[in-house]
Every structure is written in C-alpha cells, then in structure tokens.
Amino acid sequence: LDSPGENQTVTSLIVEVRGKTDPNATLTIDNEQIPIDADGSFQKKISVFPGRRSLIFQVENKFGRITTLKRSINVVPGN
C-alpha cells in the first residue's frame, strides 16, 4: 500500500488510496471491491468523515488466502 501512510493526516474528505498487489487477487477496502489493473496496481478515491478513521484492506489470492491490513488516518478538513 503506497498511500495513505499509517497515521497520515489528510486535509480532504476524499482520500486517494493506491498501491500494488497480485493482479489475480481480489481487493476490498472496507468491504468495497476495488478494481486491480493487469500489472497489479490499484487506485481509488474514497469519501471519509472528519476525525480518526481506520481503513480495512483485504486481499484474497487465487488460492483463497486472505491478507488483511488496517491503515489508520486522521482526517482534518481545511488545514
């Protein structure tokens, strides 16, 4: 996961998440499936509310193995 960083402060109610994973995997962020490009990269803008927020990333590979990553961010609009 390239962005957002752990404990990153963001100043917008829209956060861009991006990174790279296995192109044959299935990725969800907070239970929403995210498209993955042929090279494994992904990018998605998501809406967030002000305050401390945790994003839950889950990747399931073609063998059914699930990896979960929790990323915490702090949303402070207008700073």
mmCIF file of C-alpha atoms in Angstrom:
data_model
loop_
_atom_site.group_PDB
_atom_site.id
_atom_site.type_symbol
_atom_site.label_atom_id
_atom_site.label_comp_id
_atom_site.label_asym_id
_atom_site.label_seq_id
_atom_site.Cartn_x
_atom_site.Cartn_y
_atom_site.Cartn_z
ATOM 1 C CA LEU A 1 0.000 0.000 0.000
ATOM 2 C CA ASP A 2 1.604 3.234 -1.164
ATOM 3 C CA SER A 3 -0.972 5.709 0.071
ATOM 4 C CA PRO A 4 -2.265 6.729 2.532
ATOM 5 C CA GLY A 5 0.517 6.236 5.041
ATOM 6 C CA GLU A 6 -0.086 4.889 8.553
ATOM 7 C CA ASN A 7 -1.310 7.689 10.858
ATOM 8 C CA GLN A 8 -1.212 10.160 7.950
ATOM 9 C CA THR A 9 -3.174 13.393 8.389
ATOM 10 C CA VAL A 10 -5.300 14.221 5.356
ATOM 11 C CA THR A 11 -6.960 17.593 4.772
ATOM 12 C CA SER A 12 -9.702 16.483 2.403
ATOM 13 C CA LEU A 13 -12.878 14.435 2.747
ATOM 14 C CA ILE A 14 -11.722 12.483 -0.314
ATOM 15 C CA VAL A 15 -8.735 10.179 0.191
ATOM 16 C CA GLU A 16 -6.861 8.532 -2.647
ATOM 17 C CA VAL A 17 -5.701 5.012 -1.887
ATOM 18 C CA ARG A 18 -3.171 3.398 -4.187
ATOM 19 C CA GLY A 19 -0.747 0.538 -4.219
ATOM 20 C CA LYS A 20 0.103 -2.723 -5.897
ATOM 21 C CA THR A 21 -0.847 -6.349 -5.317
ATOM 22 C CA ASP A 22 -1.134 -9.641 -7.183
ATOM 23 C CA PRO A 23 -3.064 -8.900 -10.398
ATOM 24 C CA ASN A 24 -5.021 -12.160 -9.938
ATOM 25 C CA ALA A 25 -6.154 -11.244 -6.417
ATOM 26 C CA THR A 26 -9.405 -9.701 -5.209
ATOM 27 C CA LEU A 27 -9.063 -6.463 -3.220
ATOM 28 C CA THR A 28 -11.630 -4.860 -0.948
ATOM 29 C CA ILE A 29 -11.406 -1.655 1.067
ATOM 30 C CA ASP A 30 -13.997 -1.521 3.849
ATOM 31 C CA ASN A 31 -15.892 -4.329 2.054
ATOM 32 C CA GLU A 32 -16.000 -2.487 -1.301
ATOM 33 C CA GLN A 33 -14.327 -4.367 -4.150
ATOM 34 C CA ILE A 34 -11.603 -2.333 -5.879
ATOM 35 C CA PRO A 35 -10.513 -2.988 -9.478
ATOM 36 C CA ILE A 36 -6.907 -4.117 -9.975
ATOM 37 C CA ASP A 37 -5.003 -3.317 -13.183
ATOM 38 C CA ALA A 38 -3.219 -6.002 -15.213
ATOM 39 C CA ASP A 39 0.112 -5.048 -13.576
ATOM 40 C CA GLY A 40 -1.398 -5.373 -10.084
ATOM 41 C CA SER A 41 -1.700 -1.658 -9.392
ATOM 42 C CA PHE A 42 -4.840 -0.093 -7.949
ATOM 43 C CA GLN A 43 -6.089 3.406 -7.271
ATOM 44 C CA LYS A 44 -9.390 4.566 -5.792
ATOM 45 C CA LYS A 45 -10.744 7.775 -4.284
ATOM 46 C CA ILE A 46 -12.941 7.196 -1.255
ATOM 47 C CA SER A 47 -15.045 9.536 0.868
ATOM 48 C CA VAL A 48 -14.186 9.828 4.571
ATOM 49 C CA PHE A 49 -15.581 11.685 7.559
ATOM 50 C CA PRO A 50 -13.544 14.045 9.769
ATOM 51 C CA GLY A 51 -11.660 12.523 12.688
ATOM 52 C CA ARG A 52 -9.670 9.364 13.233
ATOM 53 C CA ARG A 53 -10.520 6.728 10.633
ATOM 54 C CA SER A 54 -9.408 3.150 10.031
ATOM 55 C CA LEU A 55 -9.394 1.695 6.527
ATOM 56 C CA ILE A 56 -9.524 -2.104 6.269
ATOM 57 C CA PHE A 57 -7.833 -3.599 3.201
ATOM 58 C CA GLN A 58 -8.366 -7.271 2.372
ATOM 59 C CA VAL A 59 -6.678 -9.155 -0.447
ATOM 60 C CA GLU A 60 -7.715 -12.670 -1.389
ATOM 61 C CA ASN A 61 -5.369 -14.557 -3.684
ATOM 62 C CA LYS A 62 -6.416 -17.197 -6.214
ATOM 63 C CA PHE A 63 -5.877 -19.922 -3.584
ATOM 64 C CA GLY A 64 -8.359 -18.312 -1.176
ATOM 65 C CA ARG A 65 -5.732 -16.990 1.240
ATOM 66 C CA ILE A 66 -6.814 -13.661 2.752
ATOM 67 C CA THR A 67 -4.423 -10.972 3.952
ATOM 68 C CA THR A 68 -5.824 -8.054 5.970
ATOM 69 C CA LEU A 69 -4.203 -4.668 6.543
ATOM 70 C CA LYS A 70 -5.612 -1.929 8.760
ATOM 71 C CA ARG A 71 -4.468 1.610 7.974
ATOM 72 C CA SER A 72 -5.323 4.460 10.375
ATOM 73 C CA ILE A 73 -5.609 8.029 9.122
ATOM 74 C CA ASN A 74 -6.572 11.347 10.693
ATOM 75 C CA VAL A 75 -8.996 13.444 8.622
ATOM 76 C CA VAL A 76 -8.738 17.197 9.335
ATOM 77 C CA PRO A 77 -10.522 19.082 6.527
ATOM 78 C CA GLY A 78 -9.347 22.534 5.580
ATOM 79 C CA ASN A 79 -5.875 22.510 7.191
#
